[in-house]
Short mmCIF file of C-alpha atoms in Angstrom, two decimals:
data_model
loop_
_atom_site.label_atom_id
_atom_site.label_comp_id
_atom_site.label_asym_id
_atom_site.label_seq_id
_atom_site.Cartn_x
_atom_site.Cartn_y
_atom_site.Cartn_z
CA UNK A 1 5.29 -5.96 73.54
CA UNK A 2 8.05 -7.86 71.82
CA UNK A 3 5.51 -9.96 70.02
CA UNK A 4 3.58 -6.90 68.75
CA UNK A 5 6.74 -5.36 67.36
CA UNK A 6 7.62 -8.37 65.35
CA UNK A 7 4.09 -8.58 64.02
CA UNK A 8 4.26 -4.97 62.87
CA UNK A 9 7.60 -5.60 61.25
CA UNK A 10 6.15 -8.53 59.44
CA UNK A 11 3.27 -6.45 58.08
CA UNK A 12 5.65 -3.75 56.90
CA UNK A 13 7.85 -6.32 55.24
CA UNK A 14 4.83 -7.87 53.61
CA UNK A 15 3.71 -4.50 52.26
CA UNK A 16 7.10 -3.61 50.90
CA UNK A 17 7.35 -7.03 49.33
CA UNK A 18 4.02 -6.49 47.57
CA UNK A 19 5.17 -3.06 46.42
CA UNK A 20 8.40 -4.48 45.14
CA UNK A 21 6.57 -7.22 43.32
CA UNK A 22 4.20 -4.74 41.70
CA UNK A 23 7.14 -2.62 40.58
CA UNK A 24 8.83 -5.69 39.12
CA UNK A 25 5.65 -6.56 37.27
CA UNK A 26 5.44 -3.07 35.78
CA UNK A 27 9.06 -3.24 34.63
CA UNK A 28 8.59 -6.66 33.05
CA UNK A 29 5.39 -5.55 31.34
CA UNK A 30 7.14 -2.48 29.97
CA UNK A 31 10.17 -4.25 28.57
CA UNK A 32 8.42 -7.20 26.99
CA UNK A 33 5.03 -5.69 26.27
CA UNK A 34 3.71 -3.84 23.23
CA UNK A 35 5.26 -0.62 24.45
CA UNK A 36 8.49 -1.64 22.77
CA UNK A 37 6.94 -1.99 19.34
CA UNK A 38 7.34 0.93 17.00
CA UNK A 39 4.90 1.10 14.13
CA UNK A 40 3.88 3.09 11.08
CA UNK A 41 0.89 2.72 8.81
CA UNK A 42 1.80 5.51 6.44
CA UNK A 43 5.36 4.69 5.49
CA UNK A 44 6.69 5.69 2.12
CA UNK A 45 8.11 3.53 -0.69
CA UNK A 46 9.22 4.96 -4.02
CA UNK A 47 10.66 3.04 -6.90
CA UNK A 48 12.48 4.12 -10.01
CA UNK A 49 12.85 1.99 -13.12
CA UNK A 50 13.54 4.74 -15.64
CA UNK A 51 16.01 4.48 -18.47
CA UNK A 52 17.85 7.54 -19.76
CA UNK A 53 16.09 9.28 -22.68
CA UNK A 54 12.87 7.28 -22.15
CA UNK A 55 9.71 8.14 -20.27
CA UNK A 56 9.99 8.19 -16.48
CA UNK A 57 8.93 4.90 -14.87
CA UNK A 58 8.37 5.67 -11.21
CA UNK A 59 5.72 5.26 -8.55
CA UNK A 60 5.11 5.97 -4.91
CA UNK A 61 3.05 4.48 -2.10
CA UNK A 62 2.33 6.47 1.02
CA UNK A 63 0.45 3.77 2.89
CA UNK A 64 3.15 1.25 3.77
CA UNK A 65 2.84 -0.58 7.10
CA UNK A 66 5.85 -1.50 9.20
CA UNK A 67 6.59 -2.80 12.70
CA UNK A 68 9.91 -2.73 14.55
CA UNK A 69 10.43 -4.56 17.82
CA UNK A 70 12.95 -2.44 19.69
CA UNK A 71 14.10 -5.19 22.03
CA UNK A 72 14.87 -7.81 19.40
CA UNK A 73 15.29 -5.79 16.21
CA UNK A 74 12.63 -7.84 14.46
CA UNK A 75 11.21 -5.92 11.54
CA UNK A 76 8.22 -6.54 9.29
CA UNK A 77 6.73 -4.46 6.51
CA UNK A 78 3.81 -4.76 4.11
CA UNK A 79 2.88 -2.72 1.06
CA UNK A 80 -0.28 -3.05 -0.98
CA UNK A 81 0.54 -3.05 -4.68
CA UNK A 82 -2.64 -1.21 -5.66
CA UNK A 83 -1.48 1.64 -3.45
CA UNK A 84 1.36 2.56 -5.85
CA UNK A 85 0.55 5.71 -7.78
CA UNK A 86 2.13 6.57 -11.13
CA UNK A 87 2.01 9.87 -12.97
CA UNK A 88 0.73 8.12 -16.10
CA UNK A 89 -2.54 6.21 -15.69
CA UNK A 90 -1.68 3.69 -18.40
CA UNK A 91 1.60 2.86 -16.69
CA UNK A 92 -0.25 2.21 -13.44
CA UNK A 93 -2.63 -0.11 -15.26
CA UNK A 94 0.17 -2.06 -16.93
CA UNK A 95 2.07 -2.26 -13.64
CA UNK A 96 -0.96 -3.75 -11.89
CA UNK A 97 -2.32 -5.96 -14.65
CA UNK A 98 0.68 -7.16 -16.64
CA UNK A 99 3.71 -7.01 -14.38
CA UNK A 100 2.70 -7.28 -10.73
CA UNK A 101 -0.65 -9.07 -11.31
CA UNK A 102 -1.98 -7.29 -8.25
CA UNK A 103 -5.34 -9.05 -8.36
CA UNK A 104 -3.51 -12.31 -7.74
CA UNK A 105 -0.73 -10.93 -5.55
CA UNK A 106 -2.15 -7.87 -3.80
CA UNK A 107 0.82 -7.25 -1.51
CA UNK A 108 4.58 -7.30 -1.15
CA UNK A 109 6.05 -8.11 2.25
CA UNK A 110 9.32 -8.10 4.10
CA UNK A 111 10.08 -10.04 7.26
CA UNK A 112 13.45 -9.94 8.92
CA UNK A 113 15.75 -8.68 11.60
CA UNK A 114 17.99 -5.68 12.08
CA UNK A 115 21.33 -7.12 13.14
CA UNK A 116 22.83 -5.90 16.43
CA UNK A 117 19.99 -3.49 16.96
CA UNK A 118 20.28 -1.54 20.19
CA UNK A 119 17.73 1.17 20.72
CA UNK A 120 19.94 2.90 23.30
CA UNK A 121 22.55 3.57 20.60
CA UNK A 122 20.16 5.39 18.29
CA UNK A 123 20.97 9.09 18.05
CA UNK A 124 19.86 12.06 16.02
CA UNK A 125 22.49 11.36 13.38
CA UNK A 126 21.63 8.36 11.16
CA UNK A 127 23.48 5.15 11.93
CA UNK A 128 23.86 2.26 9.49
CA UNK A 129 22.48 -1.16 10.36
CA UNK A 130 22.19 -4.36 8.36
CA UNK A 131 18.67 -5.56 7.76
CA UNK A 132 18.42 -9.21 6.74
CA UNK A 133 15.29 -11.07 5.85
CA UNK A 134 12.88 -12.40 3.26
CA UNK A 135 11.41 -10.13 0.63
CA UNK A 136 8.23 -11.38 -1.06
CA UNK A 137 7.07 -9.71 -4.25
CA UNK A 138 4.72 -11.14 -6.88
CA UNK A 139 4.27 -14.26 -4.72
CA UNK A 140 7.97 -15.09 -4.83
CA UNK A 141 10.30 -14.92 -1.82
CA UNK A 142 13.97 -14.04 -1.89
CA UNK A 143 16.47 -13.58 0.94
CA UNK A 144 17.90 -10.07 0.97
CA UNK A 145 20.35 -8.07 3.03
CA UNK A 146 20.13 -4.29 2.90
CA UNK A 147 21.60 -1.32 4.73
CA UNK A 148 19.12 0.71 6.75
CA UNK A 149 19.87 4.13 8.22
CA UNK A 150 18.23 4.67 11.59
CA UNK A 151 18.00 7.90 13.50
CA UNK A 152 16.05 9.17 16.47
CA UNK A 153 12.67 10.75 15.83
CA UNK A 154 9.99 12.16 18.10
CA UNK A 155 8.39 9.21 19.88
CA UNK A 156 10.37 6.61 17.94
CA UNK A 157 12.87 6.18 15.14
CA UNK A 158 13.21 7.05 11.49
CA UNK A 159 14.35 4.23 9.20
CA UNK A 160 15.37 5.05 5.64
CA UNK A 161 17.28 3.30 2.92
CA UNK A 162 17.69 2.26 -0.69
CA UNK A 163 18.08 -1.08 -2.33
CA UNK A 164 17.82 -2.62 -5.78
CA UNK A 165 15.68 -5.48 -7.03
CA UNK A 166 15.63 -7.31 -10.33
CA UNK A 167 12.22 -8.11 -11.83
CA UNK A 168 13.37 -11.57 -12.99
CA UNK A 169 14.25 -12.53 -9.40
CA UNK A 170 10.54 -12.30 -8.61
CA UNK A 171 9.28 -13.93 -11.82
CA UNK A 172 8.12 -10.62 -13.22
CA UNK A 173 8.28 -10.87 -16.98
CA UNK A 174 8.89 -7.77 -19.00
CA UNK A 175 8.04 -8.11 -22.70
CA UNK A 176 10.96 -7.52 -25.07
CA UNK A 177 9.00 -4.69 -26.67
CA UNK A 178 9.33 -2.51 -23.57
CA UNK A 179 12.46 -4.15 -22.15
CA UNK A 180 14.74 -1.26 -23.14
CA UNK A 181 12.42 1.28 -21.57
CA UNK A 182 12.59 -0.32 -18.13
CA UNK A 183 15.76 -0.56 -16.07
CA UNK A 184 17.25 -4.00 -15.32
CA UNK A 185 17.64 -3.09 -11.69
CA UNK A 186 14.79 -1.28 -10.01
CA UNK A 187 15.81 1.23 -7.38
CA UNK A 188 13.61 1.20 -4.31
CA UNK A 189 13.63 3.96 -1.67
CA UNK A 190 11.87 3.55 1.64
CA UNK A 191 11.19 5.95 4.46
CA UNK A 192 9.48 4.83 7.66
CA UNK A 193 8.76 7.10 10.58
CA UNK A 194 8.19 4.49 13.27
CA UNK A 195 6.50 5.62 16.47
CA UNK A 196 4.93 4.12 19.56
CA UNK B 1 -33.27 0.17 -73.75
CA UNK B 2 -32.14 -2.92 -71.92
CA UNK B 3 -28.46 -2.28 -72.76
CA UNK B 4 -28.46 1.29 -71.42
CA UNK B 5 -30.14 0.25 -68.20
CA UNK B 6 -27.47 -2.42 -67.70
CA UNK B 7 -24.76 0.20 -68.19
CA UNK B 8 -26.33 2.56 -65.67
CA UNK B 9 -26.82 -0.34 -63.28
CA UNK B 10 -23.10 -1.14 -63.54
CA UNK B 11 -22.25 2.49 -62.94
CA UNK B 12 -24.49 2.65 -59.90
CA UNK B 13 -22.99 -0.59 -58.57
CA UNK B 14 -19.47 0.80 -58.99
CA UNK B 15 -20.38 3.99 -57.16
CA UNK B 16 -21.94 2.02 -54.38
CA UNK B 17 -18.82 -0.08 -54.02
CA UNK B 18 -16.60 2.97 -53.87
CA UNK B 19 -18.75 4.65 -51.26
CA UNK B 20 -18.85 1.50 -49.14
CA UNK B 21 -15.09 1.02 -49.35
CA UNK B 22 -14.37 4.64 -48.46
CA UNK B 23 -16.86 4.53 -45.59
CA UNK B 24 -15.25 1.39 -44.18
CA UNK B 25 -11.77 2.91 -44.59
CA UNK B 26 -12.84 6.12 -42.87
CA UNK B 27 -14.40 4.18 -40.04
CA UNK B 28 -11.25 2.10 -39.57
CA UNK B 29 -8.97 5.11 -39.55
CA UNK B 30 -11.12 7.02 -37.09
CA UNK B 31 -11.44 3.96 -34.85
CA UNK B 32 -7.67 3.57 -35.00
CA UNK B 33 -7.11 7.19 -34.00
CA UNK B 34 -9.73 6.91 -31.26
CA UNK B 35 -8.18 3.80 -29.74
CA UNK B 36 -4.65 5.11 -30.11
CA UNK B 37 -5.36 8.30 -28.24
CA UNK B 38 -7.78 6.58 -25.88
CA UNK B 39 -5.10 4.17 -24.75
CA UNK B 40 -2.00 6.31 -24.87
CA UNK B 41 -3.54 9.35 -23.24
CA UNK B 42 -5.98 7.56 -21.05
CA UNK B 43 -7.36 9.65 -18.22
CA UNK B 44 -6.58 8.47 -14.71
CA UNK B 45 -9.47 7.20 -12.65
CA UNK B 46 -11.05 9.94 -10.65
CA UNK B 47 -12.26 8.17 -7.53
CA UNK B 48 -13.80 11.36 -6.12
CA UNK B 49 -16.25 11.62 -9.01
CA UNK B 50 -16.94 7.88 -9.42
CA UNK B 51 -20.15 6.44 -8.04
CA UNK B 52 -19.36 3.90 -5.31
CA UNK B 53 -19.80 0.18 -6.11
CA UNK B 54 -20.49 -0.57 -2.45
CA UNK B 55 -21.68 1.50 0.46
CA UNK B 56 -21.10 -0.37 3.75
CA UNK B 57 -19.96 0.06 7.34
CA UNK B 58 -16.33 -0.27 8.40
CA UNK B 59 -17.22 -3.27 10.57
CA UNK B 60 -18.89 -5.12 7.70
CA UNK B 61 -15.87 -4.57 5.46
CA UNK B 62 -13.48 -6.03 8.02
CA UNK B 63 -15.83 -8.92 8.76
CA UNK B 64 -15.83 -9.82 5.07
CA UNK B 65 -12.04 -9.65 4.95
CA UNK B 66 -11.65 -11.72 8.11
CA UNK B 67 -14.06 -14.36 6.85
CA UNK B 68 -12.33 -14.93 3.52
CA UNK B 69 -9.58 -12.53 2.40
CA UNK B 70 -9.40 -13.96 -1.14
CA UNK B 71 -13.12 -13.69 -1.71
CA UNK B 72 -13.24 -10.22 -0.19
CA UNK B 73 -10.40 -9.15 -2.49
CA UNK B 74 -12.32 -10.38 -5.51
CA UNK B 75 -15.31 -8.32 -4.39
CA UNK B 76 -13.73 -5.10 -3.12
CA UNK B 77 -10.18 -4.80 -4.49
CA UNK B 78 -9.70 -1.83 -6.82
CA UNK B 79 -13.36 -0.85 -6.43
CA UNK B 80 -14.64 2.51 -5.34
CA UNK B 81 -16.29 1.99 -1.97
CA UNK B 82 -18.04 4.15 0.58
CA UNK B 83 -17.30 3.30 4.21
CA UNK B 84 -19.16 4.57 7.25
CA UNK B 85 -17.76 4.50 10.76
CA UNK B 86 -16.46 6.43 13.74
CA UNK B 87 -13.07 8.09 13.34
CA UNK B 88 -10.80 6.45 15.93
CA UNK B 89 -7.49 7.97 14.88
CA UNK B 90 -6.32 10.79 12.66
CA UNK B 91 -2.99 12.08 11.43
CA UNK B 92 -1.91 14.61 8.80
CA UNK B 93 -3.43 12.94 5.81
CA UNK B 94 -4.91 9.69 7.12
CA UNK B 95 -7.79 8.64 9.31
CA UNK B 96 -8.78 5.27 10.75
CA UNK B 97 -12.43 4.27 10.98
CA UNK B 98 -13.48 1.98 13.86
CA UNK B 99 -9.82 0.85 14.24
CA UNK B 100 -10.38 -1.28 11.15
CA UNK B 101 -10.28 0.81 7.97
CA UNK B 102 -7.27 2.94 7.11
CA UNK B 103 -8.09 5.86 4.79
CA UNK B 104 -5.38 7.77 2.93
CA UNK B 105 -6.24 11.23 1.61
CA UNK B 106 -4.45 13.05 -1.17
CA UNK B 107 -4.31 16.33 0.68
CA UNK B 108 -3.61 17.20 4.27
CA UNK B 109 -6.71 17.23 6.41
CA UNK B 110 -7.82 20.49 7.90
CA UNK B 111 -10.90 19.90 9.99
CA UNK B 112 -10.77 17.66 13.03
CA UNK B 113 -12.83 14.51 12.58
CA UNK B 114 -11.82 12.42 15.57
CA UNK B 115 -14.72 10.61 17.27
CA UNK B 116 -17.14 11.76 14.59
CA UNK B 117 -19.15 9.34 12.52
CA UNK B 118 -18.04 9.82 8.93
CA UNK B 119 -18.64 8.42 5.47
CA UNK B 120 -15.48 8.17 3.41
CA UNK B 121 -15.24 7.32 -0.27
CA UNK B 122 -12.07 5.79 -1.68
CA UNK B 123 -10.47 2.98 -3.67
CA UNK B 124 -9.96 -0.30 -1.84
CA UNK B 125 -6.28 -1.29 -2.18
CA UNK B 126 -6.35 -4.39 0.01
CA UNK B 127 -5.96 -5.98 3.42
CA UNK B 128 -3.04 -5.26 5.72
CA UNK B 129 -2.34 -8.39 7.79
CA UNK B 130 0.21 -6.67 10.02
CA UNK B 131 -2.45 -4.50 11.64
CA UNK B 132 -5.54 -6.38 10.48
CA UNK B 133 -6.89 -3.35 8.66
CA UNK B 134 -8.38 -2.73 5.24
CA UNK B 135 -6.75 0.13 3.38
CA UNK B 136 -8.41 2.56 1.02
CA UNK B 137 -6.68 5.41 -0.82
CA UNK B 138 -7.60 8.54 -2.80
CA UNK B 139 -10.19 9.26 -0.14
CA UNK B 140 -12.74 12.03 0.00
CA UNK B 141 -15.19 12.94 2.72
CA UNK B 142 -18.80 12.59 1.73
#
């Protein structure tokens, strides 16, 4: 009798141990697995390089890719240069052929980290974070630090922000003939709706 | 007799010269105007009405990009291409074919296309390494 009881106990303990282990496995898989990655493939980047009293120099891409790892704050983004659309066809051609040389350098990338990122602190009202990393445009990489506003969105977060870039920092030559028609600092707006 | 014919010959030669010079001038001016307006007010490419340079499957396109991205770029980048494949994901204005080709449309999509086999025409804008997908924009459904 005594012996049977202990055997039963042992089986129950074994079962609960297996259950516990399975639960642990699920938790581990959830926290470190792909479930924590928020992505977008149709992010938005707009840039403005207009000068007052000259023709508008602006373009937009609606097919920007981005990935945010919620546990670490690691962030990566990629935009295809040919995906930028201008209002004026000639401007788009010059942008691709003369300035960005998009046949040679088809993409611009960013790889970095959002400092002190904590997904539990994200609320509906936008909160400022510092995003530090390497920005590569026109085949040239430069370390940048920008402010990113992050707020809660259905199924993920919304990351928006603005920063400025100088063409000469990325070896983009602008001929003196059009120099006064293009701003020294190019204003770049981004808007990523990152979801699971 | 000989003298008069020489005079008329000279006259004819002069006239010829003048006509040639004016013709050349006219041609140059019109060419100048043509190029000026042609370049300044150049029409944007209309991908929807362009005949495709390539008509291939989504799988083949990705295979080419995986094999040699640089070579694939030199073949497909900026070209109008027609891609066939099953729609594996769709959002407001984008669809993904066979999990490998991302298609961006200008307008919002109305009819549901998920799981259907479709042929999409668009401009190849390049390869996205983050998701290992080829992206095409200005898409239309064929």
